[in-house]
PDB file of N, CA, C and O in Angstrom:
ATOM      1  N   MET A  68      23.284 121.106 -26.222  1.00 52.00           N
ATOM      2  CA  MET A  68      22.724 119.860 -26.637  1.00 52.00           C
ATOM      3  C   MET A  68      21.442 119.775 -25.556  1.00 52.00           C
ATOM      4  O   MET A  68      21.962 120.152 -24.122  1.00 52.00           O
ATOM      5  N   LYS A  69      20.829 119.447 -25.923  1.00 59.00           N
ATOM      6  CA  LYS A  69      19.345 119.389 -24.371  1.00 59.00           C
ATOM      7  C   LYS A  69      19.739 118.666 -23.423  1.00 59.00           C
ATOM      8  O   LYS A  69      20.019 117.700 -23.374  1.00 59.00           O
ATOM      9  N   SER A  70      18.850 119.315 -22.239  1.00 54.00           N
ATOM     10  CA  SER A  70      18.906 118.600 -21.120  1.00 54.00           C
ATOM     11  C   SER A  70      18.109 116.817 -21.190  1.00 54.00           C
ATOM     12  O   SER A  70      18.395 116.275 -20.545  1.00 54.00           O
ATOM     13  N   SER A  71      17.459 116.538 -21.958  1.00 55.00           N
ATOM     14  CA  SER A  71      16.767 115.094 -22.648  1.00 55.00           C
ATOM     15  C   SER A  71      17.823 114.772 -22.755  1.00 55.00           C
ATOM     16  O   SER A  71      17.649 113.670 -23.123  1.00 55.00           O
ATOM     17  N   GLU A  72      18.476 115.046 -23.993  1.00 55.00           N
ATOM     18  CA  GLU A  72      18.821 114.114 -24.202  1.00 55.00           C
ATOM     19  C   GLU A  72      20.668 113.268 -23.489  1.00 55.00           C
ATOM     20  O   GLU A  72      21.138 112.447 -23.608  1.00 55.00           O
ATOM     21  N   LEU A  73      20.763 114.310 -22.861  1.00 52.00           N
ATOM     22  CA  LEU A  73      21.991 114.101 -21.437  1.00 52.00           C
ATOM     23  C   LEU A  73      21.406 113.092 -20.863  1.00 52.00           C
ATOM     24  O   LEU A  73      23.046 111.620 -20.450  1.00 52.00           O
ATOM     25  N   TYR A  74      19.832 113.113 -20.885  1.00 57.00           N
ATOM     26  CA  TYR A  74      19.254 112.148 -19.729  1.00 57.00           C
ATOM     27  C   TYR A  74      19.382 110.796 -20.035  1.00 57.00           C
ATOM     28  O   TYR A  74      19.878 109.862 -19.504  1.00 57.00           O
ATOM     29  N   LEU A  75      18.626 110.418 -21.341  1.00 58.00           N
ATOM     30  CA  LEU A  75      18.774 109.658 -22.344  1.00 58.00           C
ATOM     31  C   LEU A  75      20.271 109.195 -23.011  1.00 58.00           C
ATOM     32  O   LEU A  75      20.551 107.555 -22.965  1.00 58.00           O
ATOM     33  N   ASN A  76      21.537 110.035 -22.543  1.00 63.00           N
ATOM     34  CA  ASN A  76      22.935 108.740 -22.662  1.00 63.00           C
ATOM     35  C   ASN A  76      23.016 108.525 -21.503  1.00 63.00           C
ATOM     36  O   ASN A  76      24.190 108.602 -21.879  1.00 63.00           O
ATOM     37  N   SER A  77      23.043 108.936 -20.631  1.00 72.00           N
ATOM     38  CA  SER A  77      22.953 108.365 -19.303  1.00 72.00           C
ATOM     39  C   SER A  77      22.948 106.345 -18.873  1.00 72.00           C
ATOM     40  O   SER A  77      23.675 106.052 -17.672  1.00 72.00           O
ATOM     41  N   PHE A  78      22.162 106.591 -19.922  1.00 77.00           N
ATOM     42  CA  PHE A  78      21.810 104.648 -18.953  1.00 77.00           C
ATOM     43  C   PHE A  78      22.684 103.640 -19.779  1.00 77.00           C
ATOM     44  O   PHE A  78      23.377 104.085 -20.917  1.00 77.00           O
ATOM     45  N   SER A  79      23.013 103.493 -19.138  1.00 84.00           N
ATOM     46  CA  SER A  79      23.623 101.723 -19.497  1.00 84.00           C
ATOM     47  C   SER A  79      23.705 100.914 -20.115  1.00 84.00           C
ATOM     48  O   SER A  79      23.358 100.173 -20.654  1.00 84.00           O
ATOM     49  N   HIS A  80      21.908 100.319 -19.859  1.00 87.00           N
ATOM     50  CA  HIS A  80      21.279  99.548 -20.403  1.00 87.00           C
ATOM     51  C   HIS A  80      19.325  99.672 -19.981  1.00 87.00           C
ATOM     52  O   HIS A  80      19.722  99.939 -19.975  1.00 87.00           O
ATOM     53  N   ILE A  81      18.932  98.996 -21.114  1.00 90.00           N
ATOM     54  CA  ILE A  81      17.614  99.774 -22.163  1.00 90.00           C
ATOM     55  C   ILE A  81      17.369  98.402 -22.266  1.00 90.00           C
ATOM     56  O   ILE A  81      17.365  97.699 -23.161  1.00 90.00           O
ATOM     57  N   TYR A  82      16.122  98.042 -20.507  1.00 93.00           N
ATOM     58  CA  TYR A  82      15.181  96.223 -20.775  1.00 93.00           C
ATOM     59  C   TYR A  82      14.442  97.057 -21.972  1.00 93.00           C
ATOM     60  O   TYR A  82      13.688  97.303 -21.745  1.00 93.00           O
ATOM     61  N   VAL A  83      13.837  95.875 -22.940  1.00 95.00           N
ATOM     62  CA  VAL A  83      12.903  96.168 -23.674  1.00 95.00           C
ATOM     63  C   VAL A  83      12.589  94.413 -24.121  1.00 95.00           C
ATOM     64  O   VAL A  83      12.682  94.179 -24.242  1.00 95.00           O
ATOM     65  N   GLU A  84      10.601  95.380 -23.540  1.00 96.00           N
ATOM     66  CA  GLU A  84       9.716  93.524 -24.686  1.00 96.00           C
ATOM     67  C   GLU A  84      10.067  93.485 -25.485  1.00 96.00           C
ATOM     68  O   GLU A  84       9.289  94.127 -26.493  1.00 96.00           O
ATOM     69  N   ARG A  85       9.846  92.122 -25.590  1.00 96.00           N
ATOM     70  CA  ARG A  85      10.448  92.074 -27.679  1.00 96.00           C
ATOM     71  C   ARG A  85       8.498  92.178 -28.154  1.00 96.00           C
ATOM     72  O   ARG A  85       8.887  92.542 -29.146  1.00 96.00           O
ATOM     73  N   ASP A  86       7.565  92.398 -27.273  1.00 96.00           N
ATOM     74  CA  ASP A  86       6.805  92.707 -28.016  1.00 96.00           C
ATOM     75  C   ASP A  86       6.199  94.047 -28.432  1.00 96.00           C
ATOM     76  O   ASP A  86       6.006  94.078 -29.239  1.00 96.00           O
ATOM     77  N   VAL A  87       6.960  94.493 -27.800  1.00 96.00           N
ATOM     78  CA  VAL A  87       7.539  96.181 -27.915  1.00 96.00           C
ATOM     79  C   VAL A  87       8.059  97.194 -28.688  1.00 96.00           C
ATOM     80  O   VAL A  87       8.967  97.256 -28.490  1.00 96.00           O
ATOM     81  N   PHE A  88       9.269  95.666 -28.387  1.00 95.00           N
ATOM     82  CA  PHE A  88      10.845  96.530 -30.072  1.00 95.00           C
ATOM     83  C   PHE A  88      10.137  97.179 -30.903  1.00 95.00           C
ATOM     84  O   PHE A  88      11.516  97.589 -30.907  1.00 95.00           O
ATOM     85  N   GLU A  89       9.395  96.734 -31.097  1.00 94.00           N
ATOM     86  CA  GLU A  89       9.731  97.040 -32.820  1.00 94.00           C
ATOM     87  C   GLU A  89       8.629  98.603 -33.198  1.00 94.00           C
ATOM     88  O   GLU A  89       8.954  98.738 -34.521  1.00 94.00           O
ATOM     89  N   HIS A  90       7.435  98.441 -32.179  1.00 96.00           N
ATOM     90  CA  HIS A  90       6.775  99.710 -31.873  1.00 96.00           C
ATOM     91  C   HIS A  90       6.895 100.507 -32.424  1.00 96.00           C
ATOM     92  O   HIS A  90       9.254 101.525 -32.039  1.00 96.00           O
ATOM     93  N   GLU A  91       7.172 102.332 -33.277  1.00 96.00           N
ATOM     94  CA  GLU A  91       7.051 103.494 -33.563  1.00 96.00           C
ATOM     95  C   GLU A  91       7.427 104.356 -31.905  1.00 96.00           C
ATOM     96  O   GLU A  91       8.704 104.389 -32.554  1.00 96.00           O
ATOM     97  N   LYS A  92       6.664 104.048 -31.262  1.00 95.00           N
ATOM     98  CA  LYS A  92       7.741 104.250 -29.473  1.00 95.00           C
ATOM     99  C   LYS A  92       8.868 104.363 -30.129  1.00 95.00           C
ATOM    100  O   LYS A  92       9.591 104.753 -28.820  1.00 95.00           O
ATOM    101  N   THR A  93       8.606 103.053 -28.858  1.00 94.00           N
ATOM    102  CA  THR A  93      10.663 102.444 -29.033  1.00 94.00           C
ATOM    103  C   THR A  93      11.782 102.974 -29.877  1.00 94.00           C
ATOM    104  O   THR A  93      12.686 102.730 -29.893  1.00 94.00           O
ATOM    105  N   THR A  94      11.646 102.463 -31.179  1.00 92.00           N
ATOM    106  CA  THR A  94      12.290 102.687 -31.633  1.00 92.00           C
ATOM    107  C   THR A  94      12.817 104.425 -31.904  1.00 92.00           C
ATOM    108  O   THR A  94      13.881 104.413 -31.873  1.00 92.00           O
ATOM    109  N   ASP A  95      11.839 105.251 -31.902  1.00 90.00           N
ATOM    110  CA  ASP A  95      12.156 106.915 -31.175  1.00 90.00           C
ATOM    111  C   ASP A  95      13.072 106.687 -30.514  1.00 90.00           C
ATOM    112  O   ASP A  95      14.062 107.907 -30.256  1.00 90.00           O
ATOM    113  N   ILE A  96      12.500 106.075 -28.503  1.00 88.00           N
ATOM    114  CA  ILE A  96      13.370 106.444 -27.880  1.00 88.00           C
ATOM    115  C   ILE A  96      14.750 105.883 -28.039  1.00 88.00           C
ATOM    116  O   ILE A  96      15.795 106.344 -27.392  1.00 88.00           O
ATOM    117  N   LEU A  97      15.383 104.728 -28.413  1.00 89.00           N
ATOM    118  CA  LEU A  97      15.769 103.935 -28.662  1.00 89.00           C
ATOM    119  C   LEU A  97      16.968 104.389 -29.659  1.00 89.00           C
ATOM    120  O   LEU A  97      18.337 104.693 -29.035  1.00 89.00           O
ATOM    121  N   ARG A  98      16.803 105.236 -30.078  1.00 86.00           N
ATOM    122  CA  ARG A  98      17.187 106.143 -31.498  1.00 86.00           C
ATOM    123  C   ARG A  98      17.698 107.273 -30.390  1.00 86.00           C
ATOM    124  O   ARG A  98      19.009 107.107 -30.776  1.00 86.00           O
ATOM    125  N   LYS A  99      17.936 107.068 -29.548  1.00 83.00           N
ATOM    126  CA  LYS A  99      17.573 109.120 -29.116  1.00 83.00           C
ATOM    127  C   LYS A  99      19.227 108.156 -27.775  1.00 83.00           C
ATOM    128  O   LYS A  99      19.718 109.329 -27.889  1.00 83.00           O
ATOM    129  N   VAL A 100      19.181 107.337 -27.307  1.00 81.00           N
ATOM    130  CA  VAL A 100      19.758 106.857 -26.992  1.00 81.00           C
ATOM    131  C   VAL A 100      21.243 106.081 -27.029  1.00 81.00           C
ATOM    132  O   VAL A 100      22.039 105.004 -27.875  1.00 81.00           O
ATOM    133  N   VAL A 101      22.146 106.975 -26.873  1.00 76.00           N
ATOM    134  CA  VAL A 101      23.519 106.819 -27.792  1.00 76.00           C
ATOM    135  C   VAL A 101      24.572 105.397 -26.932  1.00 76.00           C
ATOM    136  O   VAL A 101      24.619 104.823 -27.877  1.00 76.00           O
ATOM    137  N   ASN A 102      25.037 105.352 -25.597  1.00 79.00           N
ATOM    138  CA  ASN A 102      26.015 104.116 -25.678  1.00 79.00           C
ATOM    139  C   ASN A 102      25.478 103.403 -24.739  1.00 79.00           C
ATOM    140  O   ASN A 102      25.540 101.918 -24.343  1.00 79.00           O
ATOM    141  N   GLY A 103      23.510 103.275 -24.549  1.00 82.00           N
ATOM    142  CA  GLY A 103      23.028 102.460 -23.785  1.00 82.00           C
ATOM    143  C   GLY A 103      22.699 100.772 -24.318  1.00 82.00           C
ATOM    144  O   GLY A 103      22.690 100.646 -25.774  1.00 82.00           O
ATOM    145  N   GLN A 104      22.119 100.113 -23.612  1.00 90.00           N
ATOM    146  CA  GLN A 104      23.013  98.349 -23.921  1.00 90.00           C
ATOM    147  C   GLN A 104      21.926  98.670 -24.192  1.00 90.00           C
ATOM    148  O   GLN A 104      20.701  97.999 -23.366  1.00 90.00           O
ATOM    149  N   VAL A 105      21.683  98.125 -24.790  1.00 92.00           N
ATOM    150  CA  VAL A 105      19.882  96.998 -25.969  1.00 92.00           C
ATOM    151  C   VAL A 105      19.292  95.485 -25.404  1.00 92.00           C
ATOM    152  O   VAL A 105      20.004  95.029 -25.329  1.00 92.00           O
ATOM    153  N   ILE A 106      18.997  94.791 -24.476  1.00 94.00           N
ATOM    154  CA  ILE A 106      18.107  93.759 -23.902  1.00 94.00           C
ATOM    155  C   ILE A 106      16.943  94.151 -24.177  1.00 94.00           C
ATOM    156  O   ILE A 106      16.022  93.958 -23.624  1.00 94.00           O
ATOM    157  N   VAL A 107      17.131  92.667 -24.562  1.00 95.00           N
ATOM    158  CA  VAL A 107      15.247  91.866 -25.412  1.00 95.00           C
ATOM    159  C   VAL A 107      14.989  91.282 -24.265  1.00 95.00           C
ATOM    160  O   VAL A 107      16.242  90.134 -24.275  1.00 95.00           O
ATOM    161  N   ILE A 108      13.332  91.537 -23.685  1.00 95.00           N
ATOM    162  CA  ILE A 108      12.907  90.164 -23.171  1.00 95.00           C
ATOM    163  C   ILE A 108      12.187  90.108 -22.690  1.00 95.00           C
ATOM    164  O   ILE A 108      11.642  90.222 -24.167  1.00 95.00           O
ATOM    165  N   ASP A 109      11.010  89.080 -22.297  1.00 95.00           N
ATOM    166  CA  ASP A 109      10.309  88.365 -23.205  1.00 95.00           C
ATOM    167  C   ASP A 109       8.593  89.400 -22.141  1.00 95.00           C
ATOM    168  O   ASP A 109       7.789  89.895 -22.598  1.00 95.00           O
ATOM    169  N   ASN A 110       8.838  89.237 -20.593  1.00 92.00           N
ATOM    170  CA  ASN A 110       7.892  89.882 -20.199  1.00 92.00           C
ATOM    171  C   ASN A 110       9.347  91.573 -18.657  1.00 92.00           C
ATOM    172  O   ASN A 110      10.509  90.753 -17.936  1.00 92.00           O
ATOM    173  N   TYR A 111       8.396  92.155 -17.968  1.00 89.00           N
ATOM    174  CA  TYR A 111       9.144  93.034 -17.498  1.00 89.00           C
ATOM    175  C   TYR A 111       9.582  92.363 -15.999  1.00 89.00           C
ATOM    176  O   TYR A 111       9.930  92.569 -14.858  1.00 89.00           O
ATOM    177  N   LYS A 112       8.887  91.531 -15.801  1.00 86.00           N
ATOM    178  CA  LYS A 112       8.178  90.852 -14.579  1.00 86.00           C
ATOM    179  C   LYS A 112       9.680  90.047 -13.752  1.00 86.00           C
ATOM    180  O   LYS A 112      10.349  89.524 -13.600  1.00 86.00           O
ATOM    181  N   ASP A 113      10.377  89.536 -15.243  1.00 83.00           N
ATOM    182  CA  ASP A 113      10.852  88.424 -14.973  1.00 83.00           C
ATOM    183  C   ASP A 113      12.330  89.001 -14.554  1.00 83.00           C
ATOM    184  O   ASP A 113      13.428  88.747 -14.447  1.00 83.00           O
ATOM    185  N   VAL A 114      12.853  90.602 -14.901  1.00 84.00           N
ATOM    186  CA  VAL A 114      13.604  91.362 -14.783  1.00 84.00           C
ATOM    187  C   VAL A 114      13.000  92.403 -14.065  1.00 84.00           C
ATOM    188  O   VAL A 114      13.728  92.174 -13.128  1.00 84.00           O
ATOM    189  N   PHE A 115      12.036  92.524 -13.273  1.00 83.00           N
ATOM    190  CA  PHE A 115      11.974  93.930 -11.796  1.00 83.00           C
ATOM    191  C   PHE A 115      10.929  93.507 -11.309  1.00 83.00           C
ATOM    192  O   PHE A 115      10.966  93.521 -10.544  1.00 83.00           O
ATOM    193  N   ASN A 116      10.428  91.893 -11.468  1.00 78.00           N
ATOM    194  CA  ASN A 116       9.629  91.297 -10.842  1.00 78.00           C
ATOM    195  C   ASN A 116       9.721  90.560 -10.121  1.00 78.00           C
ATOM    196  O   ASN A 116       8.821  89.407 -10.129  1.00 78.00           O
ATOM    197  N   ARG A 117      10.771  89.962  -9.769  1.00 70.00           N
ATOM    198  CA  ARG A 117      11.371  88.611  -9.830  1.00 70.00           C
ATOM    199  C   ARG A 117      10.946  87.858  -8.086  1.00 70.00           C
ATOM    200  O   ARG A 117      11.096  88.796  -6.639  1.00 70.00           O
ATOM    201  N   PRO A 118      10.380  86.368  -8.096  1.00 73.00           N
ATOM    202  CA  PRO A 118      10.342  86.208  -6.539  1.00 73.00           C
ATOM    203  C   PRO A 118      11.009  85.962  -5.167  1.00 73.00           C
ATOM    204  O   PRO A 118      12.311  86.335  -5.853  1.00 73.00           O
ATOM    205  N   LYS A 119      11.071  86.398  -4.516  1.00 71.00           N
ATOM    206  CA  LYS A 119      12.036  87.032  -2.851  1.00 71.00           C
ATOM    207  C   LYS A 119      12.174  87.661  -2.814  1.00 71.00           C
ATOM    208  O   LYS A 119      13.681  88.044  -3.268  1.00 71.00           O
ATOM    209  N   GLN A 120      12.442  88.691  -4.006  1.00 64.00           N
ATOM    210  CA  GLN A 120      13.417  89.859  -4.043  1.00 64.00           C
ATOM    211  C   GLN A 120      13.032  91.304  -3.620  1.00 64.00           C
ATOM    212  O   GLN A 120      12.818  91.117  -2.655  1.00 64.00           O
ATOM    213  N   ASP A 121      14.854  91.152  -3.175  1.00 65.00           N
ATOM    214  CA  ASP A 121      14.183  91.944  -0.782  1.00 65.00           C
ATOM    215  C   ASP A 121      14.044  93.202  -1.735  1.00 65.00           C
ATOM    216  O   ASP A 121      15.250  93.870  -2.196  1.00 65.00           O
ATOM    217  N   PHE A 122      13.172  94.363  -1.604  1.00 57.00           N
ATOM    218  CA  PHE A 122      13.510  95.115  -1.547  1.00 57.00           C
ATOM    219  C   PHE A 122      13.678  96.476  -0.695  1.00 57.00           C
ATOM    220  O   PHE A 122      13.883  97.432  -0.513  1.00 57.00           O
TER     221      PHE A 122
END
């Protein structure tokens, strides 16, 4: 097993924007992730840039 495969298999959740879900690069990446749960979102800011988020 390549180290890149080991790394990709360690993700539990994969967030993918709806607009790029069927993009060729996205499908290539998701094919390599074995156990990750794919969560489709409208915009990455909905999850990773919420208001009043404490860094």
